[in-house]
Amino acid sequence: MSLFKRKEKNKYEGTFVDSRLSHIAFIMDGNGRWAKRRGMPREYGHSVGAKVFKRVSEYCGDIGIKHVTVYAFSTENWKRPQKEVNAIMKLLEQYLFEALDTLAEKNVQIHFIGDRSILSEKLISLMDKVEKESACNEKILNIAINYGGKDDIVHAVNNALKGGKTSISEKDIDNNLYTAHSPSPDLIVRTGGDYRISNFLIWQSAYSEFIFTPKLWPELNEADIDNFVREFYTRQRRYGGL
């Protein structure tokens, strides 16, 4: 049973999700394995995974989590077969076209984090348009495309140096990360059964809580999100203190 009683469309009663959980991030792993177990090509798993991404990210916003970040494509994912890479980029393009029609209704402000310089001009143009048209919305959705945690830190340091800094502080890096508009994630969830963060939000995750689930990304549902939230609220977050 859900932790939240539906009051009306996109409204939930209860105070379970409060300011302690303002940002949740997902390492969306397992699309290819999910498809292979069903005798389908890996691209099919990404297609199903894209639908789960939309449903899960919207649900997180509905229950009061203002910031959601998803790891869609890493700087290392270019090593995958070209057919699979092309399928992922095509799914992203489709999502962007759909998002343009629903941005106001969903009240979601979309940010693309990562180095977009090597993406196609068409995709970059769509990303820029979606960011611009969603800028006044309240909920934040960060989509990591060609993103790497190490690259994020290097990018932040270089940006600070370009701004005239001669020495770099933690605050300088915070202010120049791709995610500077969002607080550090309170909770990071990785699906697929692996116990690593795979170069995701390395700086930002210093004090994040982690949940690793054997469920593959296409298997995730709203009840799982409720369980993750429930688990998060059992954690003692001391930040090095007592």
JSON list of C-alpha atoms in Angstrom, two decimals:
[
{"chain": "A", "resi": 1, "resn": "MET", "atom": "CA", "xyz": [0.00, 0.00, 0.00]},
{"chain": "A", "resi": 2, "resn": "SER", "atom": "CA", "xyz": [1.25, 3.48, -0.83]},
{"chain": "A", "resi": 3, "resn": "LEU", "atom": "CA", "xyz": [2.44, 5.70, 1.99]},
{"chain": "A", "resi": 4, "resn": "PHE", "atom": "CA", "xyz": [0.40, 8.50, 0.49]},
{"chain": "A", "resi": 5, "resn": "LYS", "atom": "CA", "xyz": [-3.35, 8.86, 0.08]},
{"chain": "A", "resi": 6, "resn": "ARG", "atom": "CA", "xyz": [-4.33, 10.46, -3.17]},
{"chain": "A", "resi": 7, "resn": "LYS", "atom": "CA", "xyz": [-6.26, 13.64, -2.51]},
{"chain": "A", "resi": 8, "resn": "GLU", "atom": "CA", "xyz": [-6.79, 14.73, -6.09]},
{"chain": "A", "resi": 9, "resn": "LYS", "atom": "CA", "xyz": [-4.81, 14.52, -9.31]},
{"chain": "A", "resi": 10, "resn": "ASN", "atom": "CA", "xyz": [-1.11, 15.10, -8.53]},
{"chain": "A", "resi": 11, "resn": "LYS", "atom": "CA", "xyz": [-1.86, 15.96, -4.88]},
{"chain": "A", "resi": 12, "resn": "TYR", "atom": "CA", "xyz": [-0.99, 13.80, -1.86]},
{"chain": "A", "resi": 13, "resn": "GLU", "atom": "CA", "xyz": [-1.97, 13.99, 1.78]},
{"chain": "A", "resi": 14, "resn": "GLY", "atom": "CA", "xyz": [0.47, 13.41, 4.60]},
{"chain": "A", "resi": 15, "resn": "THR", "atom": "CA", "xyz": [3.74, 14.88, 5.79]},
{"chain": "A", "resi": 16, "resn": "PHE", "atom": "CA", "xyz": [6.02, 11.89, 5.27]},
{"chain": "A", "resi": 17, "resn": "VAL", "atom": "CA", "xyz": [8.07, 13.58, 2.56]},
{"chain": "A", "resi": 18, "resn": "ASP", "atom": "CA", "xyz": [9.35, 16.76, 4.16]},
{"chain": "A", "resi": 19, "resn": "SER", "atom": "CA", "xyz": [12.34, 19.06, 3.80]},
{"chain": "A", "resi": 20, "resn": "ARG", "atom": "CA", "xyz": [14.70, 16.29, 4.93]},
{"chain": "A", "resi": 21, "resn": "LEU", "atom": "CA", "xyz": [14.20, 14.66, 1.54]},
{"chain": "A", "resi": 22, "resn": "SER", "atom": "CA", "xyz": [14.35, 17.39, -1.07]},
{"chain": "A", "resi": 23, "resn": "HIS", "atom": "CA", "xyz": [16.52, 15.63, -3.66]},
{"chain": "A", "resi": 24, "resn": "ILE", "atom": "CA", "xyz": [16.53, 12.03, -4.86]},
{"chain": "A", "resi": 25, "resn": "ALA", "atom": "CA", "xyz": [18.84, 10.72, -7.60]},
{"chain": "A", "resi": 26, "resn": "PHE", "atom": "CA", "xyz": [18.66, 7.51, -9.60]},
{"chain": "A", "resi": 27, "resn": "ILE", "atom": "CA", "xyz": [21.30, 5.39, -11.31]},
{"chain": "A", "resi": 28, "resn": "MET", "atom": "CA", "xyz": [18.97, 3.73, -13.81]},
{"chain": "A", "resi": 29, "resn": "ASP", "atom": "CA", "xyz": [20.73, 0.42, -14.34]},
{"chain": "A", "resi": 30, "resn": "GLY", "atom": "CA", "xyz": [19.49, -2.83, -15.85]},
{"chain": "A", "resi": 31, "resn": "ASN", "atom": "CA", "xyz": [17.57, -1.94, -19.01]},
{"chain": "A", "resi": 32, "resn": "GLY", "atom": "CA", "xyz": [19.68, -4.18, -21.23]},
{"chain": "A", "resi": 33, "resn": "ARG", "atom": "CA", "xyz": [19.67, -7.14, -18.85]},
{"chain": "A", "resi": 34, "resn": "TRP", "atom": "CA", "xyz": [15.90, -6.84, -18.41]},
{"chain": "A", "resi": 35, "resn": "ALA", "atom": "CA", "xyz": [15.43, -7.06, -22.16]},
{"chain": "A", "resi": 36, "resn": "LYS", "atom": "CA", "xyz": [17.87, -9.95, -22.65]},
{"chain": "A", "resi": 37, "resn": "ARG", "atom": "CA", "xyz": [16.09, -12.03, -20.01]},
{"chain": "A", "resi": 38, "resn": "ARG", "atom": "CA", "xyz": [12.99, -11.71, -22.18]},
{"chain": "A", "resi": 39, "resn": "GLY", "atom": "CA", "xyz": [14.76, -12.59, -25.41]},
{"chain": "A", "resi": 40, "resn": "MET", "atom": "CA", "xyz": [14.53, -9.00, -26.64]},
{"chain": "A", "resi": 41, "resn": "PRO", "atom": "CA", "xyz": [17.24, -6.62, -27.91]},
{"chain": "A", "resi": 42, "resn": "ARG", "atom": "CA", "xyz": [18.82, -4.25, -25.41]},
{"chain": "A", "resi": 43, "resn": "GLU", "atom": "CA", "xyz": [17.21, -1.31, -27.22]},
{"chain": "A", "resi": 44, "resn": "TYR", "atom": "CA", "xyz": [13.79, -2.60, -26.18]},
{"chain": "A", "resi": 45, "resn": "GLY", "atom": "CA", "xyz": [14.88, -2.45, -22.55]},
{"chain": "A", "resi": 46, "resn": "HIS", "atom": "CA", "xyz": [15.85, 1.20, -22.96]},
{"chain": "A", "resi": 47, "resn": "SER", "atom": "CA", "xyz": [12.44, 1.93, -24.49]},
{"chain": "A", "resi": 48, "resn": "VAL", "atom": "CA", "xyz": [10.63, 0.40, -21.52]},
{"chain": "A", "resi": 49, "resn": "GLY", "atom": "CA", "xyz": [13.09, 2.07, -19.14]},
{"chain": "A", "resi": 50, "resn": "ALA", "atom": "CA", "xyz": [12.26, 5.47, -20.65]},
{"chain": "A", "resi": 51, "resn": "LYS", "atom": "CA", "xyz": [8.59, 4.96, -19.76]},
{"chain": "A", "resi": 52, "resn": "VAL", "atom": "CA", "xyz": [9.54, 4.00, -16.21]},
{"chain": "A", "resi": 53, "resn": "PHE", "atom": "CA", "xyz": [11.75, 7.10, -15.96]},
{"chain": "A", "resi": 54, "resn": "LYS", "atom": "CA", "xyz": [8.80, 9.35, -16.83]},
{"chain": "A", "resi": 55, "resn": "ARG", "atom": "CA", "xyz": [6.47, 7.61, -14.40]},
{"chain": "A", "resi": 56, "resn": "VAL", "atom": "CA", "xyz": [8.96, 7.49, -11.51]},
{"chain": "A", "resi": 57, "resn": "SER", "atom": "CA", "xyz": [10.18, 11.08, -11.90]},
{"chain": "A", "resi": 58, "resn": "GLU", "atom": "CA", "xyz": [6.61, 12.38, -11.98]},
{"chain": "A", "resi": 59, "resn": "TYR", "atom": "CA", "xyz": [5.66, 10.32, -8.93]},
{"chain": "A", "resi": 60, "resn": "CYS", "atom": "CA", "xyz": [8.60, 11.70, -6.95]},
{"chain": "A", "resi": 61, "resn": "GLY", "atom": "CA", "xyz": [7.40, 15.20, -7.74]},
{"chain": "A", "resi": 62, "resn": "ASP", "atom": "CA", "xyz": [3.83, 14.31, -6.81]},
{"chain": "A", "resi": 63, "resn": "ILE", "atom": "CA", "xyz": [4.80, 13.14, -3.33]},
{"chain": "A", "resi": 64, "resn": "GLY", "atom": "CA", "xyz": [6.76, 16.28, -2.59]},
{"chain": "A", "resi": 65, "resn": "ILE", "atom": "CA", "xyz": [10.36, 15.64, -3.67]},
{"chain": "A", "resi": 66, "resn": "LYS", "atom": "CA", "xyz": [11.30, 18.87, -5.41]},
{"chain": "A", "resi": 67, "resn": "HIS", "atom": "CA", "xyz": [14.60, 17.79, -7.02]},
{"chain": "A", "resi": 68, "resn": "VAL", "atom": "CA", "xyz": [15.05, 14.59, -9.04]},
{"chain": "A", "resi": 69, "resn": "THR", "atom": "CA", "xyz": [18.22, 13.62, -10.91]},
{"chain": "A", "resi": 70, "resn": "VAL", "atom": "CA", "xyz": [18.56, 10.67, -13.27]},
{"chain": "A", "resi": 71, "resn": "TYR", "atom": "CA", "xyz": [21.71, 9.18, -14.78]},
{"chain": "A", "resi": 72, "resn": "ALA", "atom": "CA", "xyz": [20.64, 8.72, -18.38]},
{"chain": "A", "resi": 73, "resn": "PHE", "atom": "CA", "xyz": [23.95, 8.48, -20.28]},
{"chain": "A", "resi": 74, "resn": "SER", "atom": "CA", "xyz": [27.47, 8.60, -18.87]},
{"chain": "A", "resi": 75, "resn": "THR", "atom": "CA", "xyz": [30.72, 9.75, -20.41]},
{"chain": "A", "resi": 76, "resn": "GLU", "atom": "CA", "xyz": [31.67, 6.06, -20.52]},
{"chain": "A", "resi": 77, "resn": "ASN", "atom": "CA", "xyz": [28.50, 4.88, -22.27]},
{"chain": "A", "resi": 78, "resn": "TRP", "atom": "CA", "xyz": [29.90, 5.87, -25.66]},
{"chain": "A", "resi": 79, "resn": "LYS", "atom": "CA", "xyz": [31.80, 2.56, -25.48]},
{"chain": "A", "resi": 80, "resn": "ARG", "atom": "CA", "xyz": [28.55, 0.68, -26.04]},
{"chain": "A", "resi": 81, "resn": "PRO", "atom": "CA", "xyz": [27.51, -0.62, -29.50]},
{"chain": "A", "resi": 82, "resn": "GLN", "atom": "CA", "xyz": [26.58, 2.21, -31.84]},
{"chain": "A", "resi": 83, "resn": "LYS", "atom": "CA", "xyz": [23.11, 0.75, -32.38]},
{"chain": "A", "resi": 84, "resn": "GLU", "atom": "CA", "xyz": [22.40, 0.96, -28.67]},
{"chain": "A", "resi": 85, "resn": "VAL", "atom": "CA", "xyz": [23.81, 4.50, -28.38]},
{"chain": "A", "resi": 86, "resn": "ASN", "atom": "CA", "xyz": [21.66, 5.62, -31.31]},
{"chain": "A", "resi": 87, "resn": "ALA", "atom": "CA", "xyz": [18.57, 4.11, -29.71]},
{"chain": "A", "resi": 88, "resn": "ILE", "atom": "CA", "xyz": [19.21, 5.95, -26.43]},
{"chain": "A", "resi": 89, "resn": "MET", "atom": "CA", "xyz": [19.68, 9.27, -28.21]},
{"chain": "A", "resi": 90, "resn": "LYS", "atom": "CA", "xyz": [16.51, 8.70, -30.23]},
{"chain": "A", "resi": 91, "resn": "LEU", "atom": "CA", "xyz": [14.55, 8.03, -27.03]},
{"chain": "A", "resi": 92, "resn": "LEU", "atom": "CA", "xyz": [15.92, 11.25, -25.55]},
{"chain": "A", "resi": 93, "resn": "GLU", "atom": "CA", "xyz": [14.84, 13.16, -28.64]},
{"chain": "A", "resi": 94, "resn": "GLN", "atom": "CA", "xyz": [11.33, 11.69, -28.41]},
{"chain": "A", "resi": 95, "resn": "TYR", "atom": "CA", "xyz": [11.14, 12.59, -24.73]},
{"chain": "A", "resi": 96, "resn": "LEU", "atom": "CA", "xyz": [12.11, 16.19, -25.46]},
{"chain": "A", "resi": 97, "resn": "PHE", "atom": "CA", "xyz": [9.39, 16.59, -28.09]},
{"chain": "A", "resi": 98, "resn": "GLU", "atom": "CA", "xyz": [6.83, 15.17, -25.66]},
{"chain": "A", "resi": 99, "resn": "ALA", "atom": "CA", "xyz": [8.12, 17.36, -22.82]},
{"chain": "A", "resi": 100, "resn": "LEU", "atom": "CA", "xyz": [7.57, 20.53, -24.82]},
{"chain": "A", "resi": 101, "resn": "ASP", "atom": "CA", "xyz": [3.85, 19.77, -24.84]},
{"chain": "A", "resi": 102, "resn": "THR", "atom": "CA", "xyz": [3.55, 18.98, -21.12]},
{"chain": "A", "resi": 103, "resn": "LEU", "atom": "CA", "xyz": [6.02, 21.29, -19.35]},
{"chain": "A", "resi": 104, "resn": "ALA", "atom": "CA", "xyz": [3.41, 23.70, -18.01]},
{"chain": "A", "resi": 105, "resn": "GLU", "atom": "CA", "xyz": [1.02, 20.94, -16.97]},
{"chain": "A", "resi": 106, "resn": "LYS", "atom": "CA", "xyz": [3.70, 18.99, -15.09]},
{"chain": "A", "resi": 107, "resn": "ASN", "atom": "CA", "xyz": [5.25, 22.15, -13.59]},
{"chain": "A", "resi": 108, "resn": "VAL", "atom": "CA", "xyz": [8.73, 20.69, -14.13]},
{"chain": "A", "resi": 109, "resn": "GLN", "atom": "CA", "xyz": [11.89, 22.68, -14.77]},
{"chain": "A", "resi": 110, "resn": "ILE", "atom": "CA", "xyz": [14.29, 20.50, -16.76]},
{"chain": "A", "resi": 111, "resn": "HIS", "atom": "CA", "xyz": [18.07, 20.81, -16.66]},
{"chain": "A", "resi": 112, "resn": "PHE", "atom": "CA", "xyz": [20.50, 18.74, -18.70]},
{"chain": "A", "resi": 113, "resn": "ILE", "atom": "CA", "xyz": [23.72, 18.16, -16.80]},
{"chain": "A", "resi": 114, "resn": "GLY", "atom": "CA", "xyz": [26.90, 17.03, -18.49]},
{"chain": "A", "resi": 115, "resn": "ASP", "atom": "CA", "xyz": [28.97, 18.00, -21.51]},
{"chain": "A", "resi": 116, "resn": "ARG", "atom": "CA", "xyz": [26.53, 18.47, -24.37]},
{"chain": "A", "resi": 117, "resn": "SER", "atom": "CA", "xyz": [29.16, 19.82, -26.80]},
{"chain": "A", "resi": 118, "resn": "ILE", "atom": "CA", "xyz": [29.62, 16.49, -28.60]},
{"chain": "A", "resi": 119, "resn": "LEU", "atom": "CA", "xyz": [25.91, 15.80, -29.03]},
{"chain": "A", "resi": 120, "resn": "SER", "atom": "CA", "xyz": [24.12, 16.43, -32.33]},
{"chain": "A", "resi": 121, "resn": "GLU", "atom": "CA", "xyz": [23.12, 20.00, -33.13]},
{"chain": "A", "resi": 122, "resn": "LYS", "atom": "CA", "xyz": [19.48, 18.94, -33.32]},
{"chain": "A", "resi": 123, "resn": "LEU", "atom": "CA", "xyz": [19.59, 17.42, -29.86]},
{"chain": "A", "resi": 124, "resn": "ILE", "atom": "CA", "xyz": [21.43, 20.40, -28.36]},
{"chain": "A", "resi": 125, "resn": "SER", "atom": "CA", "xyz": [18.86, 22.76, -29.86]},
{"chain": "A", "resi": 126, "resn": "LEU", "atom": "CA", "xyz": [16.00, 20.73, -28.38]},
{"chain": "A", "resi": 127, "resn": "MET", "atom": "CA", "xyz": [17.69, 20.61, -24.98]},
{"chain": "A", "resi": 128, "resn": "ASP", "atom": "CA", "xyz": [18.21, 24.37, -24.99]},
{"chain": "A", "resi": 129, "resn": "LYS", "atom": "CA", "xyz": [14.57, 24.93, -25.96]},
{"chain": "A", "resi": 130, "resn": "VAL", "atom": "CA", "xyz": [13.22, 22.65, -23.24]},
{"chain": "A", "resi": 131, "resn": "GLU", "atom": "CA", "xyz": [15.40, 24.31, -20.59]},
{"chain": "A", "resi": 132, "resn": "LYS", "atom": "CA", "xyz": [14.31, 27.78, -21.69]},
{"chain": "A", "resi": 133, "resn": "GLU", "atom": "CA", "xyz": [10.60, 26.99, -21.85]},
{"chain": "A", "resi": 134, "resn": "SER", "atom": "CA", "xyz": [10.58, 25.19, -18.49]},
{"chain": "A", "resi": 135, "resn": "ALA", "atom": "CA", "xyz": [12.65, 27.76, -16.60]},
{"chain": "A", "resi": 136, "resn": "CYS", "atom": "CA", "xyz": [9.69, 29.21, -14.66]},
{"chain": "A", "resi": 137, "resn": "ASN", "atom": "CA", "xyz": [8.37, 25.88, -13.39]},
{"chain": "A", "resi": 138, "resn": "GLU", "atom": "CA", "xyz": [8.86, 24.79, -9.78]},
{"chain": "A", "resi": 139, "resn": "LYS", "atom": "CA", "xyz": [9.92, 21.13, -9.69]},
{"chain": "A", "resi": 140, "resn": "ILE", "atom": "CA", "xyz": [13.46, 20.37, -10.82]},
{"chain": "A", "resi": 141, "resn": "LEU", "atom": "CA", "xyz": [14.39, 17.41, -13.03]},
{"chain": "A", "resi": 142, "resn": "ASN", "atom": "CA", "xyz": [18.08, 16.99, -13.83]},
{"chain": "A", "resi": 143, "resn": "ILE", "atom": "CA", "xyz": [18.83, 14.63, -16.70]},
{"chain": "A", "resi": 144, "resn": "ALA", "atom": "CA", "xyz": [22.47, 13.58, -16.84]},
{"chain": "A", "resi": 145, "resn": "ILE", "atom": "CA", "xyz": [23.58, 13.21, -20.48]},
{"chain": "A", "resi": 146, "resn": "ASN", "atom": "CA", "xyz": [27.24, 12.60, -21.35]},
{"chain": "A", "resi": 147, "resn": "TYR", "atom": "CA", "xyz": [27.82, 13.13, -17.65]},
{"chain": "A", "resi": 148, "resn": "GLY", "atom": "CA", "xyz": [30.70, 12.00, -15.48]},
{"chain": "A", "resi": 149, "resn": "GLY", "atom": "CA", "xyz": [31.38, 12.95, -11.88]},
{"chain": "A", "resi": 150, "resn": "LYS", "atom": "CA", "xyz": [35.08, 13.50, -12.52]},
{"chain": "A", "resi": 151, "resn": "ASP", "atom": "CA", "xyz": [34.34, 15.66, -15.55]},
{"chain": "A", "resi": 152, "resn": "ASP", "atom": "CA", "xyz": [31.85, 17.64, -13.44]},
{"chain": "A", "resi": 153, "resn": "ILE", "atom": "CA", "xyz": [34.56, 18.55, -10.93]},
{"chain": "A", "resi": 154, "resn": "VAL", "atom": "CA", "xyz": [37.08, 19.46, -13.65]},
{"chain": "A", "resi": 155, "resn": "HIS", "atom": "CA", "xyz": [34.41, 21.57, -15.37]},
{"chain": "A", "resi": 156, "resn": "ALA", "atom": "CA", "xyz": [33.62, 23.35, -12.10]},
{"chain": "A", "resi": 157, "resn": "VAL", "atom": "CA", "xyz": [37.28, 24.12, -11.35]},
{"chain": "A", "resi": 158, "resn": "ASN", "atom": "CA", "xyz": [37.91, 25.41, -14.89]},
{"chain": "A", "resi": 159, "resn": "ASN", "atom": "CA", "xyz": [34.81, 27.59, -14.72]},
{"chain": "A", "resi": 160, "resn": "ALA", "atom": "CA", "xyz": [35.98, 29.08, -11.43]},
{"chain": "A", "resi": 161, "resn": "LEU", "atom": "CA", "xyz": [39.43, 29.77, -12.88]},
{"chain": "A", "resi": 162, "resn": "LYS", "atom": "CA", "xyz": [37.88, 31.44, -15.92]},
{"chain": "A", "resi": 163, "resn": "GLY", "atom": "CA", "xyz": [35.99, 33.67, -13.51]},
{"chain": "A", "resi": 164, "resn": "GLY", "atom": "CA", "xyz": [39.30, 34.99, -12.15]},
{"chain": "A", "resi": 165, "resn": "LYS", "atom": "CA", "xyz": [39.84, 32.70, -9.16]},
{"chain": "A", "resi": 166, "resn": "THR", "atom": "CA", "xyz": [43.48, 32.04, -8.31]},
{"chain": "A", "resi": 167, "resn": "SER", "atom": "CA", "xyz": [42.69, 29.49, -5.60]},
{"chain": "A", "resi": 168, "resn": "ILE", "atom": "CA", "xyz": [39.65, 27.22, -5.43]},
{"chain": "A", "resi": 169, "resn": "SER", "atom": "CA", "xyz": [37.46, 26.66, -2.38]},
{"chain": "A", "resi": 170, "resn": "GLU", "atom": "CA", "xyz": [34.74, 24.06, -1.82]},
{"chain": "A", "resi": 171, "resn": "LYS", "atom": "CA", "xyz": [32.16, 26.80, -2.30]},
{"chain": "A", "resi": 172, "resn": "ASP", "atom": "CA", "xyz": [33.70, 27.71, -5.67]},
{"chain": "A", "resi": 173, "resn": "ILE", "atom": "CA", "xyz": [33.28, 24.13, -6.82]},
{"chain": "A", "resi": 174, "resn": "ASP", "atom": "CA", "xyz": [29.73, 23.93, -5.44]},
{"chain": "A", "resi": 175, "resn": "ASN", "atom": "CA", "xyz": [28.79, 27.08, -7.33]},
{"chain": "A", "resi": 176, "resn": "ASN", "atom": "CA", "xyz": [30.18, 25.83, -10.64]},
{"chain": "A", "resi": 177, "resn": "LEU", "atom": "CA", "xyz": [28.97, 22.23, -10.75]},
{"chain": "A", "resi": 178, "resn": "TYR", "atom": "CA", "xyz": [26.43, 21.24, -13.39]},
{"chain": "A", "resi": 179, "resn": "THR", "atom": "CA", "xyz": [23.99, 20.81, -10.48]},
{"chain": "A", "resi": 180, "resn": "ALA", "atom": "CA", "xyz": [24.64, 24.20, -8.85]},
{"chain": "A", "resi": 181, "resn": "HIS", "atom": "CA", "xyz": [20.90, 24.96, -9.04]},
{"chain": "A", "resi": 182, "resn": "SER", "atom": "CA", "xyz": [20.05, 21.92, -6.87]},
{"chain": "A", "resi": 183, "resn": "PRO", "atom": "CA", "xyz": [21.06, 20.89, -3.35]},
{"chain": "A", "resi": 184, "resn": "SER", "atom": "CA", "xyz": [23.22, 17.79, -2.98]},
{"chain": "A", "resi": 185, "resn": "PRO", "atom": "CA", "xyz": [21.13, 14.61, -3.21]},
{"chain": "A", "resi": 186, "resn": "ASP", "atom": "CA", "xyz": [19.75, 13.36, 0.09]},
{"chain": "A", "resi": 187, "resn": "LEU", "atom": "CA", "xyz": [19.20, 9.89, -1.34]},
{"chain": "A", "resi": 188, "resn": "ILE", "atom": "CA", "xyz": [20.75, 8.04, -4.28]},
{"chain": "A", "resi": 189, "resn": "VAL", "atom": "CA", "xyz": [19.11, 4.85, -5.53]},
{"chain": "A", "resi": 190, "resn": "ARG", "atom": "CA", "xyz": [20.87, 2.39, -7.81]},
{"chain": "A", "resi": 191, "resn": "THR", "atom": "CA", "xyz": [18.90, -0.36, -9.49]},
{"chain": "A", "resi": 192, "resn": "GLY", "atom": "CA", "xyz": [20.33, -3.51, -11.05]},
{"chain": "A", "resi": 193, "resn": "GLY", "atom": "CA", "xyz": [22.14, -5.09, -8.11]},
{"chain": "A", "resi": 194, "resn": "ASP", "atom": "CA", "xyz": [25.58, -3.48, -8.42]},
{"chain": "A", "resi": 195, "resn": "TYR", "atom": "CA", "xyz": [27.17, -1.71, -5.44]},
{"chain": "A", "resi": 196, "resn": "ARG", "atom": "CA", "xyz": [28.99, 1.24, -6.99]},
{"chain": "A", "resi": 197, "resn": "ILE", "atom": "CA", "xyz": [28.20, 4.78, -8.11]},
{"chain": "A", "resi": 198, "resn": "SER", "atom": "CA", "xyz": [29.86, 4.57, -11.55]},
{"chain": "A", "resi": 199, "resn": "ASN", "atom": "CA", "xyz": [31.22, 8.12, -11.71]},
{"chain": "A", "resi": 200, "resn": "PHE", "atom": "CA", "xyz": [27.86, 9.68, -10.75]},
{"chain": "A", "resi": 201, "resn": "LEU", "atom": "CA", "xyz": [27.66, 12.87, -8.64]},
{"chain": "A", "resi": 202, "resn": "ILE", "atom": "CA", "xyz": [30.99, 12.13, -6.96]},
{"chain": "A", "resi": 203, "resn": "TRP", "atom": "CA", "xyz": [31.31, 15.54, -5.30]},
{"chain": "A", "resi": 204, "resn": "GLN", "atom": "CA", "xyz": [27.62, 15.97, -4.55]},
{"chain": "A", "resi": 205, "resn": "SER", "atom": "CA", "xyz": [27.18, 12.53, -2.93]},
{"chain": "A", "resi": 206, "resn": "ALA", "atom": "CA", "xyz": [29.66, 13.07, -0.08]},
{"chain": "A", "resi": 207, "resn": "TYR", "atom": "CA", "xyz": [26.89, 12.75, 2.52]},
{"chain": "A", "resi": 208, "resn": "SER", "atom": "CA", "xyz": [24.11, 11.18, 0.50]},
{"chain": "A", "resi": 209, "resn": "GLU", "atom": "CA", "xyz": [22.29, 8.11, 1.72]},
{"chain": "A", "resi": 210, "resn": "PHE", "atom": "CA", "xyz": [22.45, 5.15, -0.68]},
{"chain": "A", "resi": 211, "resn": "ILE", "atom": "CA", "xyz": [20.01, 2.38, -1.49]},
{"chain": "A", "resi": 212, "resn": "PHE", "atom": "CA", "xyz": [21.05, -0.46, -3.79]},
{"chain": "A", "resi": 213, "resn": "THR", "atom": "CA", "xyz": [18.28, -2.69, -5.08]},
{"chain": "A", "resi": 214, "resn": "PRO", "atom": "CA", "xyz": [18.54, -5.87, -7.16]},
{"chain": "A", "resi": 215, "resn": "LYS", "atom": "CA", "xyz": [15.49, -4.77, -9.13]},
{"chain": "A", "resi": 216, "resn": "LEU", "atom": "CA", "xyz": [16.26, -3.82, -12.71]},
{"chain": "A", "resi": 217, "resn": "TRP", "atom": "CA", "xyz": [15.22, -0.32, -13.73]},
{"chain": "A", "resi": 218, "resn": "PRO", "atom": "CA", "xyz": [12.23, -1.37, -15.92]},
{"chain": "A", "resi": 219, "resn": "GLU", "atom": "CA", "xyz": [10.82, -3.26, -12.90]},
{"chain": "A", "resi": 220, "resn": "LEU", "atom": "CA", "xyz": [10.68, -0.20, -10.66]},
{"chain": "A", "resi": 221, "resn": "ASN", "atom": "CA", "xyz": [7.28, 1.13, -9.61]},
{"chain": "A", "resi": 222, "resn": "GLU", "atom": "CA", "xyz": [5.66, 3.64, -7.28]},
{"chain": "A", "resi": 223, "resn": "ALA", "atom": "CA", "xyz": [5.52, 1.19, -4.37]},
{"chain": "A", "resi": 224, "resn": "ASP", "atom": "CA", "xyz": [9.30, 0.85, -4.59]},
{"chain": "A", "resi": 225, "resn": "ILE", "atom": "CA", "xyz": [9.66, 4.61, -4.30]},
{"chain": "A", "resi": 226, "resn": "ASP", "atom": "CA", "xyz": [7.48, 4.53, -1.18]},
{"chain": "A", "resi": 227, "resn": "ASN", "atom": "CA", "xyz": [9.75, 1.85, 0.29]},
{"chain": "A", "resi": 228, "resn": "PHE", "atom": "CA", "xyz": [12.89, 3.85, -0.53]},
{"chain": "A", "resi": 229, "resn": "VAL", "atom": "CA", "xyz": [11.41, 6.91, 1.16]},
{"chain": "A", "resi": 230, "resn": "ARG", "atom": "CA", "xyz": [10.45, 4.85, 4.20]},
{"chain": "A", "resi": 231, "resn": "GLU", "atom": "CA", "xyz": [13.99, 3.44, 4.39]},
{"chain": "A", "resi": 232, "resn": "PHE", "atom": "CA", "xyz": [15.50, 6.93, 4.05]},
{"chain": "A", "resi": 233, "resn": "TYR", "atom": "CA", "xyz": [13.61, 8.14, 7.11]},
{"chain": "A", "resi": 234, "resn": "THR", "atom": "CA", "xyz": [15.10, 5.35, 9.23]},
{"chain": "A", "resi": 235, "resn": "ARG", "atom": "CA", "xyz": [18.65, 6.59, 8.56]},
{"chain": "A", "resi": 236, "resn": "GLN", "atom": "CA", "xyz": [20.63, 8.64, 11.08]},
{"chain": "A", "resi": 237, "resn": "ARG", "atom": "CA", "xyz": [22.30, 11.47, 9.16]},
{"chain": "A", "resi": 238, "resn": "ARG", "atom": "CA", "xyz": [25.03, 12.83, 11.42]},
{"chain": "A", "resi": 239, "resn": "TYR", "atom": "CA", "xyz": [27.33, 14.48, 8.84]},
{"chain": "A", "resi": 240, "resn": "GLY", "atom": "CA", "xyz": [30.39, 13.49, 10.86]},
{"chain": "A", "resi": 241, "resn": "GLY", "atom": "CA", "xyz": [28.91, 14.60, 14.18]},
{"chain": "A", "resi": 242, "resn": "LEU", "atom": "CA", "xyz": [27.11, 12.74, 16.94]}
]
